[in-house]
């Protein structure tokens, strides 16, 4: 009986961890498209298992003294994908911005923080925001975070104001 429990536990653990995949292939649609080939750019993508990540994120936010609005927003997240790019360039960002505009993403904020540019874009259906893309660029290194969930405009505004105040 103990052996069966161990096997079942291992299978459940593997099932939960399968979504945490680190790859050198882009996991964001624009960069995965074959027509965009950026020579010299090195991609690293991570699909974050939200089920496992939420408790750690909440604990870290509580310890750092973040307000309740940010903690409430974390509860609304359903999927997170992160893509880092080494040796990215301005042409890549320009093409990506055009792609987002063509796909009905609205530019909500651009924040300059410690010499880095942070850009927040959202895709909205009615009053609900289903997708938020955060882009951080500093010289040749770029980070793209794709966050899916059910957010309101107020949630996003509070997050932006919280980041701007620091």
PDB file of C-alpha atoms in Angstrom:
ATOM      1  CA  UNK A   1       0.000   0.000   0.000  1.00  0.00           C
ATOM      2  CA  UNK A   2       2.876   2.393   0.819  1.00  0.00           C
ATOM      3  CA  UNK A   3       4.427   1.771  -2.583  1.00  0.00           C
ATOM      4  CA  UNK A   4       1.164   2.641  -4.319  1.00  0.00           C
ATOM      5  CA  UNK A   5       0.944   5.881  -2.321  1.00  0.00           C
ATOM      6  CA  UNK A   6       4.523   6.810  -3.263  1.00  0.00           C
ATOM      7  CA  UNK A   7       3.872   6.144  -6.936  1.00  0.00           C
ATOM      8  CA  UNK A   8       0.665   8.174  -6.832  1.00  0.00           C
ATOM      9  CA  UNK A   9       2.464  11.037  -5.051  1.00  0.00           C
ATOM     10  CA  UNK A  10       5.284  11.057  -7.626  1.00  0.00           C
ATOM     11  CA  UNK A  11       2.818  11.041 -10.513  1.00  0.00           C
ATOM     12  CA  UNK A  12       0.890  13.977  -8.993  1.00  0.00           C
ATOM     13  CA  UNK A  13       4.124  15.914  -8.435  1.00  0.00           C
ATOM     14  CA  UNK A  14       5.215  15.340 -12.044  1.00  0.00           C
ATOM     15  CA  UNK A  15       1.803  16.441 -13.284  1.00  0.00           C
ATOM     16  CA  UNK A  16       2.014  19.698 -11.299  1.00  0.00           C
ATOM     17  CA  UNK A  17       5.583  20.437 -12.382  1.00  0.00           C
ATOM     18  CA  UNK A  18       5.083  19.717 -16.075  1.00  0.00           C
ATOM     19  CA  UNK A  19       3.933  23.282 -16.692  1.00  0.00           C
ATOM     20  CA  UNK A  20       7.218  24.647 -15.320  1.00  0.00           C
ATOM     21  CA  UNK A  21       9.210  24.297 -18.491  1.00  0.00           C
ATOM     22  CA  UNK A  22      12.381  26.263 -19.183  1.00  0.00           C
ATOM     23  CA  UNK A  23      13.250  26.475 -22.855  1.00  0.00           C
ATOM     24  CA  UNK A  24      15.489  28.327 -25.258  1.00  0.00           C
ATOM     25  CA  UNK A  25      12.569  28.704 -27.654  1.00  0.00           C
ATOM     26  CA  UNK A  26      10.335  31.760 -27.300  1.00  0.00           C
ATOM     27  CA  UNK A  27       6.986  31.153 -25.572  1.00  0.00           C
ATOM     28  CA  UNK A  28       5.355  34.412 -26.667  1.00  0.00           C
ATOM     29  CA  UNK A  29       3.524  34.234 -30.002  1.00  0.00           C
ATOM     30  CA  UNK A  30       5.276  37.135 -31.740  1.00  0.00           C
ATOM     31  CA  UNK A  31       8.765  35.747 -31.152  1.00  0.00           C
ATOM     32  CA  UNK A  32       7.775  32.150 -31.902  1.00  0.00           C
ATOM     33  CA  UNK A  33       6.641  33.221 -35.392  1.00  0.00           C
ATOM     34  CA  UNK A  34       9.146  31.991 -37.983  1.00  0.00           C
ATOM     35  CA  UNK A  35       9.015  35.190 -40.064  1.00  0.00           C
ATOM     36  CA  UNK A  36      10.777  37.138 -37.296  1.00  0.00           C
ATOM     37  CA  UNK A  37      14.405  36.070 -37.114  1.00  0.00           C
ATOM     38  CA  UNK A  38      16.561  38.207 -34.871  1.00  0.00           C
ATOM     39  CA  UNK A  39      20.174  37.198 -35.345  1.00  0.00           C
ATOM     40  CA  UNK A  40      22.263  37.223 -32.228  1.00  0.00           C
ATOM     41  CA  UNK A  41      19.246  37.311 -29.909  1.00  0.00           C
ATOM     42  CA  UNK A  42      19.282  34.598 -27.270  1.00  0.00           C
ATOM     43  CA  UNK A  43      15.885  33.589 -25.848  1.00  0.00           C
ATOM     44  CA  UNK A  44      15.060  31.928 -22.533  1.00  0.00           C
ATOM     45  CA  UNK A  45      11.415  31.223 -21.728  1.00  0.00           C
ATOM     46  CA  UNK A  46       9.681  29.965 -18.589  1.00  0.00           C
ATOM     47  CA  UNK A  47       6.086  28.869 -18.122  1.00  0.00           C
ATOM     48  CA  UNK A  48       5.390  29.558 -14.468  1.00  0.00           C
ATOM     49  CA  UNK A  49       3.019  27.090 -12.744  1.00  0.00           C
ATOM     50  CA  UNK A  50       0.595  29.521 -11.096  1.00  0.00           C
ATOM     51  CA  UNK A  51      -0.737  26.902  -8.697  1.00  0.00           C
ATOM     52  CA  UNK A  52       2.724  26.536  -7.177  1.00  0.00           C
ATOM     53  CA  UNK A  53       3.865  30.157  -7.561  1.00  0.00           C
ATOM     54  CA  UNK A  54       0.920  32.026  -5.998  1.00  0.00           C
ATOM     55  CA  UNK A  55       1.690  31.101  -2.367  1.00  0.00           C
ATOM     56  CA  UNK A  56       5.336  32.181  -2.744  1.00  0.00           C
ATOM     57  CA  UNK A  57       4.385  35.439  -4.464  1.00  0.00           C
ATOM     58  CA  UNK A  58       1.822  36.276  -1.785  1.00  0.00           C
ATOM     59  CA  UNK A  59       4.296  35.538   1.010  1.00  0.00           C
ATOM     60  CA  UNK A  60       7.008  37.683  -0.609  1.00  0.00           C
ATOM     61  CA  UNK A  61       4.588  40.582  -1.122  1.00  0.00           C
ATOM     62  CA  UNK A  62       3.404  40.406   2.495  1.00  0.00           C
ATOM     63  CA  UNK A  63       6.979  40.345   3.788  1.00  0.00           C
ATOM     64  CA  UNK A  64       7.944  43.339   1.636  1.00  0.00           C
ATOM     65  CA  UNK A  65       4.984  45.329   2.982  1.00  0.00           C
ATOM     66  CA  UNK A  66       2.951  45.605  -0.230  1.00  0.00           C
ATOM     67  CA  UNK A  67      -0.613  46.826   0.110  1.00  0.00           C
ATOM     68  CA  UNK A  68      -3.688  44.606  -0.058  1.00  0.00           C
ATOM     69  CA  UNK A  69      -4.590  45.769  -3.591  1.00  0.00           C
ATOM     70  CA  UNK A  70      -1.512  44.082  -5.049  1.00  0.00           C
ATOM     71  CA  UNK A  71      -2.204  40.905  -3.063  1.00  0.00           C
ATOM     72  CA  UNK A  72      -5.800  40.873  -4.343  1.00  0.00           C
ATOM     73  CA  UNK A  73      -4.540  41.213  -7.909  1.00  0.00           C
ATOM     74  CA  UNK A  74      -2.295  38.154  -7.524  1.00  0.00           C
ATOM     75  CA  UNK A  75      -5.398  36.086  -6.743  1.00  0.00           C
ATOM     76  CA  UNK A  76      -6.830  36.986 -10.163  1.00  0.00           C
ATOM     77  CA  UNK A  77      -3.835  35.670 -12.137  1.00  0.00           C
ATOM     78  CA  UNK A  78      -4.460  32.465 -14.110  1.00  0.00           C
ATOM     79  CA  UNK A  79      -1.271  32.118 -16.207  1.00  0.00           C
ATOM     80  CA  UNK A  80       2.221  33.620 -16.304  1.00  0.00           C
ATOM     81  CA  UNK A  81       4.813  33.285 -19.056  1.00  0.00           C
ATOM     82  CA  UNK A  82       8.227  34.933 -18.904  1.00  0.00           C
ATOM     83  CA  UNK A  83      10.592  35.446 -21.826  1.00  0.00           C
ATOM     84  CA  UNK A  84      14.074  36.925 -21.484  1.00  0.00           C
ATOM     85  CA  UNK A  85      16.079  38.081 -24.468  1.00  0.00           C
ATOM     86  CA  UNK A  86      19.798  38.734 -24.486  1.00  0.00           C
ATOM     87  CA  UNK A  87      21.189  40.941 -27.266  1.00  0.00           C
ATOM     88  CA  UNK A  88      17.782  42.343 -28.176  1.00  0.00           C
ATOM     89  CA  UNK A  89      17.679  45.560 -30.153  1.00  0.00           C
ATOM     90  CA  UNK A  90      15.441  48.571 -30.835  1.00  0.00           C
ATOM     91  CA  UNK A  91      14.173  47.031 -34.104  1.00  0.00           C
ATOM     92  CA  UNK A  92      12.881  44.036 -32.131  1.00  0.00           C
ATOM     93  CA  UNK A  93      11.010  46.307 -29.718  1.00  0.00           C
ATOM     94  CA  UNK A  94       9.611  48.368 -32.583  1.00  0.00           C
ATOM     95  CA  UNK A  95       8.339  45.255 -34.396  1.00  0.00           C
ATOM     96  CA  UNK A  96       6.880  43.914 -31.139  1.00  0.00           C
ATOM     97  CA  UNK A  97       5.076  47.213 -30.426  1.00  0.00           C
ATOM     98  CA  UNK A  98       3.591  47.159 -33.951  1.00  0.00           C
ATOM     99  CA  UNK A  99       2.443  43.551 -33.433  1.00  0.00           C
ATOM    100  CA  UNK A 100       0.740  44.492 -30.159  1.00  0.00           C
ATOM    101  CA  UNK A 101      -0.991  47.499 -31.743  1.00  0.00           C
ATOM    102  CA  UNK A 102      -2.223  45.318 -34.607  1.00  0.00           C
ATOM    103  CA  UNK A 103      -3.637  42.829 -32.059  1.00  0.00           C
ATOM    104  CA  UNK A 104      -5.677  45.390 -30.059  1.00  0.00           C
ATOM    105  CA  UNK A 105      -3.306  45.821 -27.102  1.00  0.00           C
ATOM    106  CA  UNK A 106      -3.560  49.244 -25.494  1.00  0.00           C
ATOM    107  CA  UNK A 107      -0.527  51.027 -24.081  1.00  0.00           C
ATOM    108  CA  UNK A 108      -1.416  51.843 -20.454  1.00  0.00           C
ATOM    109  CA  UNK A 109       1.834  52.986 -18.900  1.00  0.00           C
ATOM    110  CA  UNK A 110       5.519  53.500 -19.420  1.00  0.00           C
ATOM    111  CA  UNK A 111       7.577  53.756 -16.268  1.00  0.00           C
ATOM    112  CA  UNK A 112      11.265  54.619 -16.067  1.00  0.00           C
ATOM    113  CA  UNK A 113      12.816  52.854 -13.088  1.00  0.00           C
ATOM    114  CA  UNK A 114      16.567  52.750 -12.322  1.00  0.00           C
ATOM    115  CA  UNK A 115      17.447  53.400 -15.969  1.00  0.00           C
ATOM    116  CA  UNK A 116      15.129  50.671 -17.258  1.00  0.00           C
ATOM    117  CA  UNK A 117      11.926  51.233 -19.203  1.00  0.00           C
ATOM    118  CA  UNK A 118       8.884  49.289 -18.030  1.00  0.00           C
ATOM    119  CA  UNK A 119       5.928  49.214 -20.416  1.00  0.00           C
ATOM    120  CA  UNK A 120       2.473  47.883 -19.511  1.00  0.00           C
ATOM    121  CA  UNK A 121       0.018  46.943 -22.266  1.00  0.00           C
ATOM    122  CA  UNK A 122      -3.390  45.342 -21.847  1.00  0.00           C
ATOM    123  CA  UNK A 123      -5.965  43.566 -23.992  1.00  0.00           C
ATOM    124  CA  UNK A 124      -9.468  44.387 -22.839  1.00  0.00           C
ATOM    125  CA  UNK A 125     -12.894  42.898 -23.554  1.00  0.00           C
ATOM    126  CA  UNK A 126     -15.569  45.220 -22.230  1.00  0.00           C
ATOM    127  CA  UNK A 127     -14.747  46.023 -18.619  1.00  0.00           C
ATOM    128  CA  UNK A 128     -12.556  42.949 -18.103  1.00  0.00           C
ATOM    129  CA  UNK A 129      -8.853  42.847 -18.893  1.00  0.00           C
ATOM    130  CA  UNK A 130      -7.900  39.333 -19.939  1.00  0.00           C
ATOM    131  CA  UNK A 131      -4.243  39.821 -20.786  1.00  0.00           C
ATOM    132  CA  UNK A 132      -1.484  42.103 -19.535  1.00  0.00           C
ATOM    133  CA  UNK A 133       1.961  42.277 -21.145  1.00  0.00           C
ATOM    134  CA  UNK A 134       4.799  43.848 -19.207  1.00  0.00           C
ATOM    135  CA  UNK A 135       8.001  44.687 -21.084  1.00  0.00           C
ATOM    136  CA  UNK A 136      11.219  45.649 -19.305  1.00  0.00           C
ATOM    137  CA  UNK A 137      14.122  46.830 -21.423  1.00  0.00           C
ATOM    138  CA  UNK A 138      17.586  47.831 -20.382  1.00  0.00           C
ATOM    139  CA  UNK A 139      20.229  48.253 -23.053  1.00  0.00           C
ATOM    140  CA  UNK A 140      20.501  44.849 -24.765  1.00  0.00           C
ATOM    141  CA  UNK A 141      18.548  42.751 -22.249  1.00  0.00           C
ATOM    142  CA  UNK A 142      14.772  42.498 -22.504  1.00  0.00           C
ATOM    143  CA  UNK A 143      12.190  40.780 -20.302  1.00  0.00           C
ATOM    144  CA  UNK A 144       8.629  40.099 -21.445  1.00  0.00           C
ATOM    145  CA  UNK A 145       6.017  38.957 -18.928  1.00  0.00           C
ATOM    146  CA  UNK A 146       2.656  37.737 -20.235  1.00  0.00           C
ATOM    147  CA  UNK A 147       0.042  37.656 -17.458  1.00  0.00           C
ATOM    148  CA  UNK A 148      -3.418  36.229 -18.087  1.00  0.00           C
ATOM    149  CA  UNK A 149      -6.348  36.591 -15.721  1.00  0.00           C
ATOM    150  CA  UNK A 150      -9.514  38.591 -15.069  1.00  0.00           C
ATOM    151  CA  UNK A 151      -8.492  42.093 -14.030  1.00  0.00           C
ATOM    152  CA  UNK A 152     -10.289  45.416 -13.856  1.00  0.00           C
ATOM    153  CA  UNK A 153      -8.915  48.762 -14.941  1.00  0.00           C
ATOM    154  CA  UNK A 154      -8.725  49.704 -11.263  1.00  0.00           C
ATOM    155  CA  UNK A 155      -6.532  46.655 -10.513  1.00  0.00           C
ATOM    156  CA  UNK A 156      -4.037  47.640 -13.201  1.00  0.00           C
ATOM    157  CA  UNK A 157      -4.044  51.312 -12.164  1.00  0.00           C
ATOM    158  CA  UNK A 158      -3.324  50.398  -8.539  1.00  0.00           C
ATOM    159  CA  UNK A 159      -0.467  48.126  -9.621  1.00  0.00           C
ATOM    160  CA  UNK A 160       1.037  50.877 -11.804  1.00  0.00           C
ATOM    161  CA  UNK A 161       0.683  53.477  -9.037  1.00  0.00           C
ATOM    162  CA  UNK A 162       2.272  51.103  -6.541  1.00  0.00           C
ATOM    163  CA  UNK A 163       5.252  50.567  -8.853  1.00  0.00           C
ATOM    164  CA  UNK A 164       5.538  54.299  -9.619  1.00  0.00           C
ATOM    165  CA  UNK A 165       5.589  55.291  -5.943  1.00  0.00           C
ATOM    166  CA  UNK A 166       8.707  53.262  -5.159  1.00  0.00           C
TER     167      UNK A 166
END
